[in-house]
mmCIF file with all atom_site columns, C-alpha atoms in Angstrom:
data_model
loop_
_atom_site.group_PDB
_atom_site.id
_atom_site.type_symbol
_atom_site.label_atom_id
_atom_site.label_alt_id
_atom_site.label_comp_id
_atom_site.label_asym_id
_atom_site.label_entity_id
_atom_site.label_seq_id
_atom_site.pdbx_PDB_ins_code
_atom_site.Cartn_x
_atom_site.Cartn_y
_atom_site.Cartn_z
_atom_site.occupancy
_atom_site.B_iso_or_equiv
_atom_site.pdbx_formal_charge
_atom_site.auth_seq_id
_atom_site.auth_comp_id
_atom_site.auth_asym_id
_atom_site.auth_atom_id
_atom_site.pdbx_PDB_model_num
ATOM 1   C CA . GLN A 1 1   ? 1.183  10.618  11.975  1.00 89.00 ? 1   GLN A CA 1
ATOM 2   C CA . VAL A 1 2   ? 1.282  9.453   8.350   1.00 94.00 ? 2   VAL A CA 1
ATOM 3   C CA . ARG A 1 3   ? -1.778 7.690   6.953   1.00 97.00 ? 3   ARG A CA 1
ATOM 4   C CA . LEU A 1 4   ? -1.806 6.146   3.500   1.00 98.00 ? 4   LEU A CA 1
ATOM 5   C CA . VAL A 1 5   ? -4.845 4.447   1.981   1.00 98.00 ? 5   VAL A CA 1
ATOM 6   C CA . GLU A 1 6   ? -4.637 2.861   -1.455  1.00 98.00 ? 6   GLU A CA 1
ATOM 7   C CA . SER A 1 7   ? -7.470 2.190   -3.886  1.00 98.00 ? 7   SER A CA 1
ATOM 8   C CA . GLY A 1 8   ? -7.992 1.441   -7.561  1.00 98.00 ? 8   GLY A CA 1
ATOM 9   C CA . GLY A 1 9   ? -6.690 -2.086  -7.833  1.00 98.00 ? 9   GLY A CA 1
ATOM 10  C CA . GLY A 1 10  ? -8.565 -4.756  -9.738  1.00 98.00 ? 10  GLY A CA 1
ATOM 11  C CA . SER A 1 11  ? -8.403 -7.348  -12.472 1.00 98.00 ? 11  SER A CA 1
ATOM 12  C CA . VAL A 1 12  ? -7.525 -6.538  -16.073 1.00 98.00 ? 12  VAL A CA 1
ATOM 13  C CA . GLN A 1 13  ? -6.325 -8.350  -19.129 1.00 98.00 ? 13  GLN A CA 1
ATOM 14  C CA . SER A 1 14  ? -2.815 -8.048  -20.466 1.00 98.00 ? 14  SER A CA 1
ATOM 15  C CA . GLY A 1 15  ? -2.395 -4.727  -22.270 1.00 98.00 ? 15  GLY A CA 1
ATOM 16  C CA . GLY A 1 16  ? -5.001 -3.013  -20.129 1.00 98.00 ? 16  GLY A CA 1
ATOM 17  C CA . SER A 1 17  ? -4.688 -0.060  -17.783 1.00 98.00 ? 17  SER A CA 1
ATOM 18  C CA . LEU A 1 18  ? -5.355 0.754   -14.145 1.00 98.00 ? 18  LEU A CA 1
ATOM 19  C CA . ARG A 1 19  ? -5.020 3.927   -12.108 1.00 98.00 ? 19  ARG A CA 1
ATOM 20  C CA . LEU A 1 20  ? -4.084 3.507   -8.472  1.00 98.00 ? 20  LEU A CA 1
ATOM 21  C CA . SER A 1 21  ? -4.770 6.210   -5.929  1.00 98.00 ? 21  SER A CA 1
ATOM 22  C CA . CYS A 1 22  ? -3.358 6.827   -2.494  1.00 98.00 ? 22  CYS A CA 1
ATOM 23  C CA . ALA A 1 23  ? -5.126 9.107   -0.033  1.00 98.00 ? 23  ALA A CA 1
ATOM 24  C CA . VAL A 1 24  ? -2.423 10.825  1.989   1.00 97.00 ? 24  VAL A CA 1
ATOM 25  C CA . ALA A 1 25  ? -2.638 12.376  5.453   1.00 96.00 ? 25  ALA A CA 1
ATOM 26  C CA . ILE A 1 26  ? 0.574  13.699  7.003   1.00 94.00 ? 26  ILE A CA 1
ATOM 27  C CA . ASN A 1 27  ? 0.448  15.373  10.372  1.00 91.00 ? 27  ASN A CA 1
ATOM 28  C CA . GLY A 1 28  ? 3.590  16.525  12.101  1.00 89.00 ? 28  GLY A CA 1
ATOM 29  C CA . TYR A 1 29  ? 6.034  14.345  10.163  1.00 92.00 ? 29  TYR A CA 1
ATOM 30  C CA . THR A 1 30  ? 8.508  15.167  7.459   1.00 93.00 ? 30  THR A CA 1
ATOM 31  C CA . VAL A 1 31  ? 8.099  13.330  4.172   1.00 95.00 ? 31  VAL A CA 1
ATOM 32  C CA . ASN A 1 32  ? 10.437 14.058  1.282   1.00 96.00 ? 32  ASN A CA 1
ATOM 33  C CA . CYS A 1 33  ? 9.787  11.078  -0.938  1.00 97.00 ? 33  CYS A CA 1
ATOM 34  C CA . MET A 1 34  ? 6.654  9.159   -1.804  1.00 97.00 ? 34  MET A CA 1
ATOM 35  C CA . GLY A 1 35  ? 6.332  6.198   -4.049  1.00 98.00 ? 35  GLY A CA 1
ATOM 36  C CA . TRP A 1 36  ? 4.716  2.961   -5.097  1.00 98.00 ? 36  TRP A CA 1
ATOM 37  C CA . PHE A 1 37  ? 6.023  -0.484  -4.219  1.00 98.00 ? 37  PHE A CA 1
ATOM 38  C CA . ARG A 1 38  ? 4.712  -3.902  -5.060  1.00 98.00 ? 38  ARG A CA 1
ATOM 39  C CA . ARG A 1 39  ? 4.951  -7.458  -3.779  1.00 97.00 ? 39  ARG A CA 1
ATOM 40  C CA . GLN A 1 40  ? 4.484  -9.841  -6.661  1.00 95.00 ? 40  GLN A CA 1
ATOM 41  C CA . ALA A 1 41  ? 3.944  -12.950 -4.553  1.00 92.00 ? 41  ALA A CA 1
ATOM 42  C CA . PRO A 1 42  ? 3.611  -13.821 -0.858  1.00 90.00 ? 42  PRO A CA 1
ATOM 43  C CA . GLY A 1 43  ? 7.029  -14.194 0.694   1.00 90.00 ? 43  GLY A CA 1
ATOM 44  C CA . LYS A 1 44  ? 8.779  -12.052 -1.895  1.00 93.00 ? 44  LYS A CA 1
ATOM 45  C CA . PRO A 1 45  ? 10.154 -8.723  -0.761  1.00 93.00 ? 45  PRO A CA 1
ATOM 46  C CA . ARG A 1 46  ? 8.455  -5.511  -1.802  1.00 95.00 ? 46  ARG A CA 1
ATOM 47  C CA . GLU A 1 47  ? 10.142 -3.838  -4.745  1.00 96.00 ? 47  GLU A CA 1
ATOM 48  C CA . GLY A 1 48  ? 10.074 -0.193  -5.656  1.00 96.00 ? 48  GLY A CA 1
ATOM 49  C CA . VAL A 1 49  ? 8.206  0.794   -8.804  1.00 97.00 ? 49  VAL A CA 1
ATOM 50  C CA . ALA A 1 50  ? 8.157  4.600   -8.961  1.00 98.00 ? 50  ALA A CA 1
ATOM 51  C CA . PHE A 1 51  ? 9.078  7.492   -6.691  1.00 98.00 ? 51  PHE A CA 1
ATOM 52  C CA . LEU A 1 52  ? 8.170  11.165  -6.513  1.00 97.00 ? 52  LEU A CA 1
ATOM 53  C CA . SER A 1 53  ? 10.069 13.907  -4.741  1.00 96.00 ? 53  SER A CA 1
ATOM 54  C CA . ILE A 1 54  ? 7.712  15.993  -2.626  1.00 94.00 ? 54  ILE A CA 1
ATOM 55  C CA . GLY A 1 55  ? 9.871  19.098  -2.745  1.00 89.00 ? 55  GLY A CA 1
ATOM 56  C CA . GLY A 1 56  ? 11.020 19.237  -6.341  1.00 87.00 ? 56  GLY A CA 1
ATOM 57  C CA . GLY A 1 57  ? 8.484  17.006  -8.026  1.00 88.00 ? 57  GLY A CA 1
ATOM 58  C CA . GLY A 1 58  ? 11.112 14.893  -9.721  1.00 94.00 ? 58  GLY A CA 1
ATOM 59  C CA . THR A 1 59  ? 10.225 11.319  -10.541 1.00 96.00 ? 59  THR A CA 1
ATOM 60  C CA . THR A 1 60  ? 12.154 8.066   -10.707 1.00 96.00 ? 60  THR A CA 1
ATOM 61  C CA . TYR A 1 61  ? 11.055 4.823   -12.317 1.00 97.00 ? 61  TYR A CA 1
ATOM 62  C CA . THR A 1 62  ? 12.581 1.431   -11.900 1.00 94.00 ? 62  THR A CA 1
ATOM 63  C CA . ASP A 1 63  ? 13.225 -0.626  -15.005 1.00 94.00 ? 63  ASP A CA 1
ATOM 64  C CA . SER A 1 64  ? 9.984  -2.581  -14.686 1.00 91.00 ? 64  SER A CA 1
ATOM 65  C CA . ALA A 1 65  ? 7.930  0.624   -14.809 1.00 95.00 ? 65  ALA A CA 1
ATOM 66  C CA . LYS A 1 66  ? 9.753  2.778   -17.329 1.00 96.00 ? 66  LYS A CA 1
ATOM 67  C CA . GLY A 1 67  ? 7.651  3.709   -20.326 1.00 97.00 ? 67  GLY A CA 1
ATOM 68  C CA . ARG A 1 68  ? 4.479  2.123   -18.946 1.00 98.00 ? 68  ARG A CA 1
ATOM 69  C CA . PHE A 1 69  ? 3.765  3.650   -15.517 1.00 98.00 ? 69  PHE A CA 1
ATOM 70  C CA . THR A 1 70  ? 3.357  7.290   -14.523 1.00 98.00 ? 70  THR A CA 1
ATOM 71  C CA . ILE A 1 71  ? 3.485  8.556   -10.956 1.00 98.00 ? 71  ILE A CA 1
ATOM 72  C CA . SER A 1 72  ? 1.835  11.857  -10.094 1.00 97.00 ? 72  SER A CA 1
ATOM 73  C CA . ARG A 1 73  ? 0.314  13.810  -7.226  1.00 96.00 ? 73  ARG A CA 1
ATOM 74  C CA . ASP A 1 74  ? -2.477 16.257  -6.601  1.00 94.00 ? 74  ASP A CA 1
ATOM 75  C CA . ASN A 1 75  ? -1.865 19.998  -6.755  1.00 87.00 ? 75  ASN A CA 1
ATOM 76  C CA . SER A 1 76  ? -2.397 20.768  -3.092  1.00 86.00 ? 76  SER A CA 1
ATOM 77  C CA . LYS A 1 77  ? 0.396  22.433  -1.134  1.00 84.00 ? 77  LYS A CA 1
ATOM 78  C CA . ASN A 1 78  ? 0.467  19.603  1.362   1.00 86.00 ? 78  ASN A CA 1
ATOM 79  C CA . ILE A 1 79  ? 0.076  16.460  -0.691  1.00 91.00 ? 79  ILE A CA 1
ATOM 80  C CA . ASN A 1 80  ? -3.311 14.801  -0.296  1.00 95.00 ? 80  ASN A CA 1
ATOM 81  C CA . ALA A 1 81  ? -3.152 12.203  -3.036  1.00 97.00 ? 81  ALA A CA 1
ATOM 82  C CA . LEU A 1 82  ? -0.615 10.161  -4.953  1.00 98.00 ? 82  LEU A CA 1
ATOM 83  C CA . TYR A 1 83  ? -1.405 8.319   -8.161  1.00 98.00 ? 83  TYR A CA 1
ATOM 84  C CA . LEU A 1 84  ? 0.051  5.583   -10.338 1.00 98.00 ? 84  LEU A CA 1
ATOM 85  C CA . GLN A 1 85  ? -1.217 5.299   -13.900 1.00 98.00 ? 85  GLN A CA 1
ATOM 86  C CA . MET A 1 86  ? -0.347 1.856   -15.191 1.00 98.00 ? 86  MET A CA 1
ATOM 87  C CA . ASP A 1 87  ? -0.618 1.174   -18.924 1.00 98.00 ? 87  ASP A CA 1
ATOM 88  C CA . SER A 1 88  ? 0.323  -1.790  -21.097 1.00 98.00 ? 88  SER A CA 1
ATOM 89  C CA . LEU A 1 89  ? -0.025 -4.067  -18.100 1.00 98.00 ? 89  LEU A CA 1
ATOM 90  C CA . LYS A 1 90  ? 1.595  -7.488  -18.187 1.00 97.00 ? 90  LYS A CA 1
ATOM 91  C CA . PRO A 1 91  ? 0.858  -10.631 -16.172 1.00 97.00 ? 91  PRO A CA 1
ATOM 92  C CA . GLU A 1 92  ? 4.127  -10.098 -14.287 1.00 96.00 ? 92  GLU A CA 1
ATOM 93  C CA . ASP A 1 93  ? 2.711  -6.810  -12.969 1.00 97.00 ? 93  ASP A CA 1
ATOM 94  C CA . THR A 1 94  ? 0.337  -8.840  -10.820 1.00 97.00 ? 94  THR A CA 1
ATOM 95  C CA . GLY A 1 95  ? 0.786  -8.216  -7.125  1.00 97.00 ? 95  GLY A CA 1
ATOM 96  C CA . MET A 1 96  ? -0.114 -6.139  -4.118  1.00 98.00 ? 96  MET A CA 1
ATOM 97  C CA . TYR A 1 97  ? 0.703  -2.473  -4.650  1.00 98.00 ? 97  TYR A CA 1
ATOM 98  C CA . TYR A 1 98  ? 1.621  -0.240  -1.730  1.00 98.00 ? 98  TYR A CA 1
ATOM 99  C CA . CYS A 1 99  ? 1.829  3.500   -1.357  1.00 98.00 ? 99  CYS A CA 1
ATOM 100 C CA . ALA A 1 100 ? 4.895  4.523   0.635   1.00 98.00 ? 100 ALA A CA 1
ATOM 101 C CA . ALA A 1 101 ? 6.387  7.602   2.248   1.00 98.00 ? 101 ALA A CA 1
ATOM 102 C CA . ASP A 1 102 ? 9.804  8.317   3.716   1.00 97.00 ? 102 ASP A CA 1
ATOM 103 C CA . PRO A 1 103 ? 11.681 11.288  5.178   1.00 96.00 ? 103 PRO A CA 1
ATOM 104 C CA . ARG A 1 104 ? 14.720 10.614  2.984   1.00 96.00 ? 104 ARG A CA 1
ATOM 105 C CA . ARG A 1 105 ? 15.198 12.014  -0.489  1.00 95.00 ? 105 ARG A CA 1
ATOM 106 C CA . CYS A 1 106 ? 14.092 9.862   -3.371  1.00 95.00 ? 106 CYS A CA 1
ATOM 107 C CA . PRO A 1 107 ? 16.741 7.664   -4.958  1.00 93.00 ? 107 PRO A CA 1
ATOM 108 C CA . SER A 1 108 ? 17.895 8.176   -8.535  1.00 91.00 ? 108 SER A CA 1
ATOM 109 C CA . GLY A 1 109 ? 17.502 4.483   -9.190  1.00 91.00 ? 109 GLY A CA 1
ATOM 110 C CA . ASP A 1 110 ? 16.316 1.524   -7.156  1.00 92.00 ? 110 ASP A CA 1
ATOM 111 C CA . TRP A 1 111 ? 15.251 2.072   -3.554  1.00 94.00 ? 111 TRP A CA 1
ATOM 112 C CA . VAL A 1 112 ? 18.092 1.802   -1.062  1.00 90.00 ? 112 VAL A CA 1
ATOM 113 C CA . ALA A 1 113 ? 17.526 -0.103  2.199   1.00 90.00 ? 113 ALA A CA 1
ATOM 114 C CA . PRO A 1 114 ? 16.029 0.307   4.696   1.00 93.00 ? 114 PRO A CA 1
ATOM 115 C CA . PRO A 1 115 ? 12.488 0.207   3.326   1.00 94.00 ? 115 PRO A CA 1
ATOM 116 C CA . PRO A 1 116 ? 10.342 3.331   3.452   1.00 96.00 ? 116 PRO A CA 1
ATOM 117 C CA . ARG A 1 117 ? 9.170  4.217   6.919   1.00 96.00 ? 117 ARG A CA 1
ATOM 118 C CA . TYR A 1 118 ? 5.466  4.317   6.086   1.00 97.00 ? 118 TYR A CA 1
ATOM 119 C CA . PHE A 1 119 ? 3.332  1.981   3.990   1.00 97.00 ? 119 PHE A CA 1
ATOM 120 C CA . GLY A 1 120 ? -0.361 1.716   3.322   1.00 98.00 ? 120 GLY A CA 1
ATOM 121 C CA . GLN A 1 121 ? -2.291 -1.538  3.475   1.00 97.00 ? 121 GLN A CA 1
ATOM 122 C CA . GLY A 1 122 ? -2.050 -2.158  -0.250  1.00 98.00 ? 122 GLY A CA 1
ATOM 123 C CA . THR A 1 123 ? -4.361 -2.725  -3.192  1.00 98.00 ? 123 THR A CA 1
ATOM 124 C CA . GLN A 1 124 ? -4.340 -5.898  -5.283  1.00 98.00 ? 124 GLN A CA 1
ATOM 125 C CA . VAL A 1 125 ? -3.678 -5.827  -9.023  1.00 98.00 ? 125 VAL A CA 1
ATOM 126 C CA . ASN A 1 126 ? -4.303 -8.924  -11.132 1.00 98.00 ? 126 ASN A CA 1
ATOM 127 C CA . VAL A 1 127 ? -3.316 -9.033  -14.785 1.00 98.00 ? 127 VAL A CA 1
ATOM 128 C CA . SER A 1 128 ? -4.389 -12.052 -16.804 1.00 98.00 ? 128 SER A CA 1
ATOM 129 C CA . ALA A 1 129 ? -2.790 -13.211 -20.031 1.00 96.00 ? 129 ALA A CA 1
#
């Protein structure tokens, strides 16, 4: 079983910061990549934002996140938490943010279909101009 629970969303003004957290519980499943995805509007597909390799710790950022977002994890042997520090937020960063986990290795660029196997319920981020 893989359980992901996001928190930390909210409303901020443009240029502000938020730190998202994901409580992680993995029992009996293999997860090699975790990451953050977002859906900017209802009906739009979820897009990858940042990914973290569980084994090596390497990170990948999509173009929208580079230089502004930082993905990290806790120091436990079996990951218990995933984070996304978001700085210099823009109105176009508004959306529902999801923590995700997948048995595949993380991509070096954008996420490759199919979508990650596991998603949390999401946390809403609103950035006003």
